[in-house]
CSV table of C-alpha atoms and ligand atoms in Angstrom, one decimal:
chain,number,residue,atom,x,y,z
A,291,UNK,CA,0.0,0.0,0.0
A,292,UNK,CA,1.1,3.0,-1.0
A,293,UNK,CA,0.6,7.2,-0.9
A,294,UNK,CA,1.1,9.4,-4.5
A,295,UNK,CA,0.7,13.2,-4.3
A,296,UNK,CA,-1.8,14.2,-6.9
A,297,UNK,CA,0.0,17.7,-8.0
A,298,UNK,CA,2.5,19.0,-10.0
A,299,UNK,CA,3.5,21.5,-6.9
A,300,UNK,CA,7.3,21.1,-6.8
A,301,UNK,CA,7.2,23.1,-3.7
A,302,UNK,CA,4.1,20.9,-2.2
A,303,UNK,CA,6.1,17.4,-3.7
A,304,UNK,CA,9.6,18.0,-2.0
A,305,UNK,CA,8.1,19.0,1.1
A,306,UNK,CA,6.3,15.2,1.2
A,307,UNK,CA,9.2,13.4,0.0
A,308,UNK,CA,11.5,15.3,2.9
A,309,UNK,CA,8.9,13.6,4.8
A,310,UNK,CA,9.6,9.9,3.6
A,311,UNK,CA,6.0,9.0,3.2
A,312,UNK,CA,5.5,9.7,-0.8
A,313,UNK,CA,6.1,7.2,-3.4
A,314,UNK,CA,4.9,8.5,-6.3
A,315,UNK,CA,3.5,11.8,-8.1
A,316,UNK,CA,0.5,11.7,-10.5
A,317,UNK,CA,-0.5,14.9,-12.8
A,318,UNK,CA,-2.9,15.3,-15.2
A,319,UNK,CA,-3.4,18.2,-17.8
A,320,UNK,CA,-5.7,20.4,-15.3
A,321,UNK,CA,-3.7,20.1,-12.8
A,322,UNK,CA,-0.7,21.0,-14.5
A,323,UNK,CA,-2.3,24.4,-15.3
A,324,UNK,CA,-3.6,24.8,-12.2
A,325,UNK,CA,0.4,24.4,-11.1
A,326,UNK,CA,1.5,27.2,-13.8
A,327,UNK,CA,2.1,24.7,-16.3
A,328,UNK,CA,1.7,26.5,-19.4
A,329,UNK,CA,2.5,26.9,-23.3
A,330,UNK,CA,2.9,23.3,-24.5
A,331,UNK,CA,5.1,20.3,-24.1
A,332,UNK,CA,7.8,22.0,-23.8
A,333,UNK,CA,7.1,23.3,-20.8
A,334,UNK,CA,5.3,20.1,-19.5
A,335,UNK,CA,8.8,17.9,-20.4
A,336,UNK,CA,11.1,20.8,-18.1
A,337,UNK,CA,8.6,20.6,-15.4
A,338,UNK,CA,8.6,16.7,-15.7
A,339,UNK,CA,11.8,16.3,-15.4
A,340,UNK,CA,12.0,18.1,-12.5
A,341,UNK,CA,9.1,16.1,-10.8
A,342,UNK,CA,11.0,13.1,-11.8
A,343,UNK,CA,14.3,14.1,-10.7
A,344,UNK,CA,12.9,15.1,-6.9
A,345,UNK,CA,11.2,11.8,-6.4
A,346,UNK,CA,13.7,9.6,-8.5
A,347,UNK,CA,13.4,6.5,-8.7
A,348,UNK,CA,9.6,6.6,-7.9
A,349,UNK,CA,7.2,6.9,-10.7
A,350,UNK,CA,5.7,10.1,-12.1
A,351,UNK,CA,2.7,10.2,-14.4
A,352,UNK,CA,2.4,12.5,-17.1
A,353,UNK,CA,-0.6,12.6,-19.6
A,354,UNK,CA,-0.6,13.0,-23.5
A,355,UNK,CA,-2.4,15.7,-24.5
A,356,UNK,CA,-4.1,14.4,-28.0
A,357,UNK,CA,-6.5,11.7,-28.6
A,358,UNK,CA,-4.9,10.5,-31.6
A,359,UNK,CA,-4.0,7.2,-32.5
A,360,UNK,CA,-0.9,8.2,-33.6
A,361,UNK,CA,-0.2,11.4,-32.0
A,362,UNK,CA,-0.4,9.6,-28.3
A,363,UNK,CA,2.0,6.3,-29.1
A,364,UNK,CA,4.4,9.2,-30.5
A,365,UNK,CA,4.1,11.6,-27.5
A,366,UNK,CA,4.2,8.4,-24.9
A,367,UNK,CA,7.4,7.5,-26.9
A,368,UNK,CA,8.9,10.9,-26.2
A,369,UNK,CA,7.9,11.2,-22.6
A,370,UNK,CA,9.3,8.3,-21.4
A,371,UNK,CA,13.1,9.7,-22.9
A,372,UNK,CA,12.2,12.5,-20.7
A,373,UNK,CA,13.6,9.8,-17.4
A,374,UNK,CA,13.1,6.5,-17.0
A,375,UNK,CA,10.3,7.2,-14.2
A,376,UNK,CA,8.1,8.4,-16.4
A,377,UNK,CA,4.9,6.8,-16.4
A,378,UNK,CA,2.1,7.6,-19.5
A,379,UNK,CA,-1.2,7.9,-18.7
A,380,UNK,CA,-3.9,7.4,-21.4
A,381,UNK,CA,-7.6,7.4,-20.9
A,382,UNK,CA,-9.4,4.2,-21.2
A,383,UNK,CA,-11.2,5.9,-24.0
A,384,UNK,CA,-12.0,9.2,-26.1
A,385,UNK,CA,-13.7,11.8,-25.6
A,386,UNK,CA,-16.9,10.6,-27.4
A,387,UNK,CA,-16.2,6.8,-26.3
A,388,UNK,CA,-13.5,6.6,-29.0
A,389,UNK,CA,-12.2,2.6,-28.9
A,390,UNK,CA,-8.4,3.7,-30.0
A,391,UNK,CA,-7.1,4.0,-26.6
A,392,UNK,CA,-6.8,0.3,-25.5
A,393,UNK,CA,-4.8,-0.7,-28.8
A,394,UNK,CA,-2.8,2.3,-28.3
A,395,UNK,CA,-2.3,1.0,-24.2
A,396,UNK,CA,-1.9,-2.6,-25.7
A,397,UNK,CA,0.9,-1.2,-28.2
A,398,UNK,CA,3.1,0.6,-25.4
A,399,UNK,CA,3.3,-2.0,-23.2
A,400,UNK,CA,3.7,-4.4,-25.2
A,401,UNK,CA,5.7,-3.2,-28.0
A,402,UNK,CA,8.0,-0.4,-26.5
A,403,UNK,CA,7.9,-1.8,-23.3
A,404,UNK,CA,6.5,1.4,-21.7
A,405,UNK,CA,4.5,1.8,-18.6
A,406,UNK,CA,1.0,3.0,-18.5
A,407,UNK,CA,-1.3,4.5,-16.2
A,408,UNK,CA,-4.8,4.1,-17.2
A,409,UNK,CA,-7.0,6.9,-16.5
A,410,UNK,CA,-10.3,8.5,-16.0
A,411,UNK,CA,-12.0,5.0,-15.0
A,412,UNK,CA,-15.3,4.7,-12.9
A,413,UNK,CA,-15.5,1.1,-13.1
A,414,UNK,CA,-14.4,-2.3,-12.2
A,415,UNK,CA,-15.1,-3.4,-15.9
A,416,UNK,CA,-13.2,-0.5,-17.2
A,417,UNK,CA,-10.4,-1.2,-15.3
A,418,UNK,CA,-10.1,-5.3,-15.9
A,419,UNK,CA,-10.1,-4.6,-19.5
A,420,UNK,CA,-6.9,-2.1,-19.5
A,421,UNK,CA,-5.4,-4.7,-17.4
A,422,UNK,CA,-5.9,-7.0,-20.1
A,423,UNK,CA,-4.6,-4.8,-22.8
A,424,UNK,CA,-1.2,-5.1,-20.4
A,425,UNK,CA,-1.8,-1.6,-18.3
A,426,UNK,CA,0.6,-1.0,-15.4
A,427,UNK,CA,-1.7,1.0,-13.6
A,428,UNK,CA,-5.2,1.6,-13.9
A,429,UNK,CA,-6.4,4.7,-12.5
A,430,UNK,CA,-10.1,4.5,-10.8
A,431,UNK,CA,-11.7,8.6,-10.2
A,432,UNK,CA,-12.9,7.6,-6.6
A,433,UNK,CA,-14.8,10.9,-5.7
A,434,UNK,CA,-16.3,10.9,-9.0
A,435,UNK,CA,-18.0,8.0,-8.6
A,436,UNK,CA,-19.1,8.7,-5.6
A,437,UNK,CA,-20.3,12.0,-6.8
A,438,UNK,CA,-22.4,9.8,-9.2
A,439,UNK,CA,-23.7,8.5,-6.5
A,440,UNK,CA,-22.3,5.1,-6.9
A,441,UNK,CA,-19.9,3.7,-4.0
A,442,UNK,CA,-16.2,3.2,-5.5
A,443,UNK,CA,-15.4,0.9,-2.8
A,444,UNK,CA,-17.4,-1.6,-4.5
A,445,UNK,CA,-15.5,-0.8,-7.4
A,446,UNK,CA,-12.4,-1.2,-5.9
A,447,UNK,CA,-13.0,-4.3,-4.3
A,448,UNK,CA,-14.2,-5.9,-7.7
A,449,UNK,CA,-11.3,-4.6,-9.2
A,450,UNK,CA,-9.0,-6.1,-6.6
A,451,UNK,CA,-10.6,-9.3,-6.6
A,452,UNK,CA,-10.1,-9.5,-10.6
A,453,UNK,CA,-6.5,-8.4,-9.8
A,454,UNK,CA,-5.9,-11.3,-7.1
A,455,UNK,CA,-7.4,-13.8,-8.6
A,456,UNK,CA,-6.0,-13.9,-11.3
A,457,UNK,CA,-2.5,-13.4,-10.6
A,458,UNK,CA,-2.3,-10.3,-12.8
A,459,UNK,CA,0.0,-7.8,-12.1
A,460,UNK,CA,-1.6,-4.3,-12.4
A,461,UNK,CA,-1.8,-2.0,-9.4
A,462,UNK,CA,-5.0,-0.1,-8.5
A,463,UNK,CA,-4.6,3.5,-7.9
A,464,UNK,CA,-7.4,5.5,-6.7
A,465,UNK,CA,-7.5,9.4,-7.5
A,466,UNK,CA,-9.8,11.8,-7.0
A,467,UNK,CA,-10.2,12.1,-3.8
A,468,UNK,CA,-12.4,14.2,-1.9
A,469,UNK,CA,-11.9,13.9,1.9
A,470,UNK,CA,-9.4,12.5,4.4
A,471,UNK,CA,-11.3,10.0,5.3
A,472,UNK,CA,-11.2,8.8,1.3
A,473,UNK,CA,-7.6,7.2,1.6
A,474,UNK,CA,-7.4,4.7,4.2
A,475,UNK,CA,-11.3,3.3,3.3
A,476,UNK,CA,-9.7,3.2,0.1
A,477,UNK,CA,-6.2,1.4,0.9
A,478,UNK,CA,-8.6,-1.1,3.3
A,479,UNK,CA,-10.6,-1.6,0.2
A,480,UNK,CA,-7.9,-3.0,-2.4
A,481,UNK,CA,-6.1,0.0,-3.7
A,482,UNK,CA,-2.5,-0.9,-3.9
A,483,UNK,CA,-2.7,3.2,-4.3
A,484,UNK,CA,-4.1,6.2,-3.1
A,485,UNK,CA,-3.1,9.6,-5.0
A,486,UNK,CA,-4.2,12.0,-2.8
A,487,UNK,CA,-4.5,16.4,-2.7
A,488,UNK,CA,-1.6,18.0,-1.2
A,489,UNK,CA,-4.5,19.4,1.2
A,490,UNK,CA,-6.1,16.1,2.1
A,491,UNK,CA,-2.2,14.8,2.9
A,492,UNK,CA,-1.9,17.4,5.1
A,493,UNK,CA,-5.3,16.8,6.9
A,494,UNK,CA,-4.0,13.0,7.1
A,495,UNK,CA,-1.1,14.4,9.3
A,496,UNK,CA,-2.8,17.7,11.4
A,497,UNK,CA,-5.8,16.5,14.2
A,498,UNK,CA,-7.3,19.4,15.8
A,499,UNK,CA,-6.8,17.2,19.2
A,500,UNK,CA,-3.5,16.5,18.4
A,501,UNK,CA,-2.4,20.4,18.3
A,502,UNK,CA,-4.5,20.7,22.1
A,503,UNK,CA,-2.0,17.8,23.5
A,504,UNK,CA,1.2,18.7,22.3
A,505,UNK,CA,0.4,22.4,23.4
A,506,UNK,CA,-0.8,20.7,26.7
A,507,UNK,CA,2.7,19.1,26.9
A,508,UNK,CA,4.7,22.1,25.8
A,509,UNK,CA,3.0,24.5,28.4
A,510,UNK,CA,4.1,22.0,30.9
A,511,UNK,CA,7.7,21.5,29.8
A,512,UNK,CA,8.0,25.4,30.1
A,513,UNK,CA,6.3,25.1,33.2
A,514,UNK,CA,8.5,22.5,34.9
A,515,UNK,CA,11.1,24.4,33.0
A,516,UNK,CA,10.4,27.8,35.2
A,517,UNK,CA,9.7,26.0,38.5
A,518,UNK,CA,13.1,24.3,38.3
A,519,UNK,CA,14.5,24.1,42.3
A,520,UNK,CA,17.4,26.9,42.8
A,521,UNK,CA,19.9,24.3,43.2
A,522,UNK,CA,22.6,25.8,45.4
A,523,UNK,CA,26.7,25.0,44.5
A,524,UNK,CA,28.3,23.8,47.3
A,525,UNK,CA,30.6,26.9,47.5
A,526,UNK,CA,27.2,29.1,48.3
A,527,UNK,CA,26.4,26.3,50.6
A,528,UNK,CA,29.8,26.4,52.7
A,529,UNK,CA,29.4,30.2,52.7
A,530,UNK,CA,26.2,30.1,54.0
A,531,UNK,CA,27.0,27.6,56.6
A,532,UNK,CA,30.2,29.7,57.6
A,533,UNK,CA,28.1,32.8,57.7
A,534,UNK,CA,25.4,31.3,60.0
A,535,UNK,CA,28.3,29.8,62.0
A,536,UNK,CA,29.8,33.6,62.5
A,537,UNK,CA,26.7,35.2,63.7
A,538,UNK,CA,25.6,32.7,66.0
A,539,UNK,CA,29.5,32.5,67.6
B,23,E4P,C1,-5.4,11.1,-10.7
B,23,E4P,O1,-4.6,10.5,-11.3
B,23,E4P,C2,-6.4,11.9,-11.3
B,23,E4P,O2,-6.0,12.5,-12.5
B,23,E4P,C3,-7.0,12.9,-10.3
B,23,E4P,O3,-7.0,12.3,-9.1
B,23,E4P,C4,-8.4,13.4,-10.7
B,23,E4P,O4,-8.9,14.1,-9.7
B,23,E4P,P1,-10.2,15.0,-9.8
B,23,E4P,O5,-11.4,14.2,-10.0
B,23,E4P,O6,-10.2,15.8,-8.6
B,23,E4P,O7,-9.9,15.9,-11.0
């Protein structure tokens, strides 16, 4: 079981990984902008690399940004000579339910040995499929299935289940989430994976309760601190004692 950062944040990704508990980074085209990714693939591979680089030699995934046949196998082929933790991710179909993207997942894997991260799923069925075309990762949008009102820990738990017992390889990662509570439910529920918000991570670590006791304990240190006993040298003590001595003689 594992925790990805769902940002492109460099800022927001270093200060995780100083923290030992990140092992992996996934992107996708909006957030990138929302980062200040802008003006093309040019700026997308710099910014990459720099992702990759920071958490090396965890993975990173980076989106294509057609829905081409071709285009994406020729973009997927660049972005992995970006570093070799690199992961593609590719929708498990079109924007209009185009069938292209499976052969072109199939193709990768199979044929230039890349690795895949299959995105924008809702579904257990959606996700055994791109495990069958070969995918590395499949991607299920947990709060977007809930926000359909479906529960995606049943999907997650069918997915997992496919995944076990079968002896297939793919790990589940579950994006998209919504809450804090989202990533352990999640994790409990089969994800190999949870990519989580930068803010949710943070709300994972932070517990109102938490901040009372350790200012509870830190009050007290000073306090114990400040009512230290006046410990006396023995050089004050003899002088003491000789003075007393002197007025009583
Ligand atoms: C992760 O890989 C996804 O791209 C991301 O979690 C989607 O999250 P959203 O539903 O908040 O856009």
């Amino acid at each position: 079981m594992s925790i990805f950062v769902d940002s492109g944040d460099i800022k927001e990704i270093r200060k995780f990984m100083k923290m030992g508990i990140l092992q992996g980074v996934t992107t996708n085209p909006t957030i990138l902008l929302k980062d200040g990714v802008k003006g093309g693939i040019d700026q997308i591979k710099d910014h990459a690399r720099e992702i990759a680089d920071t958490i090396h030699p965890y993975p990173i995934s980076i989106e294509v940004t057609s829905n081409e046949k071709d285009e994406m196998v020729q973009q997927a082929r660049e972005f992995c000579r970006w570093s070799d933790n690199i992961v593609v991710k590719i929708a498990i179909h079109g924007p209009n339910g185009e069938l292209d993207n499976l052969e072109v997942i199939h193709i990768l894997e199979k044929q230039y040995d890349i690795r895949v991260n299959v995105t924008a799923m809702m579904s257990a069925q959606q996700c055994f499929l791109a495990i069958l075309a070969g995918a590395t990762y499949v991607s299920l949008f947990g709060g977007r299935v809930n926000n359909m009102g479906y529960n995606c820990i049943e999907e997650i738990k069918k997915t997992r289940k496919l995944i076990d017992e079968s002896a297939l390889k793919a790990k589940i990662i579950v994006g998209s989430t919504r809450e804090v509570l989202n990533v352990v439910e999640w994790l409990i529920a089969g994800a190999h994976i949870v990519t989580v918000a930068p803010k949710l991570l943070e709300g994972m670590i932070v517990h109102p309760y938490t901040k009372e006791t350790v200012q509870q304990f830190l009050r007290d240190a000073k306090k114990a601190e400040e009512t230290r006993p006046v410990r006396t040298d023995i050089r004050t003590l003899a002088a003491s004692a000789k003075k007393k001595v002197i007025t009583e003689l």
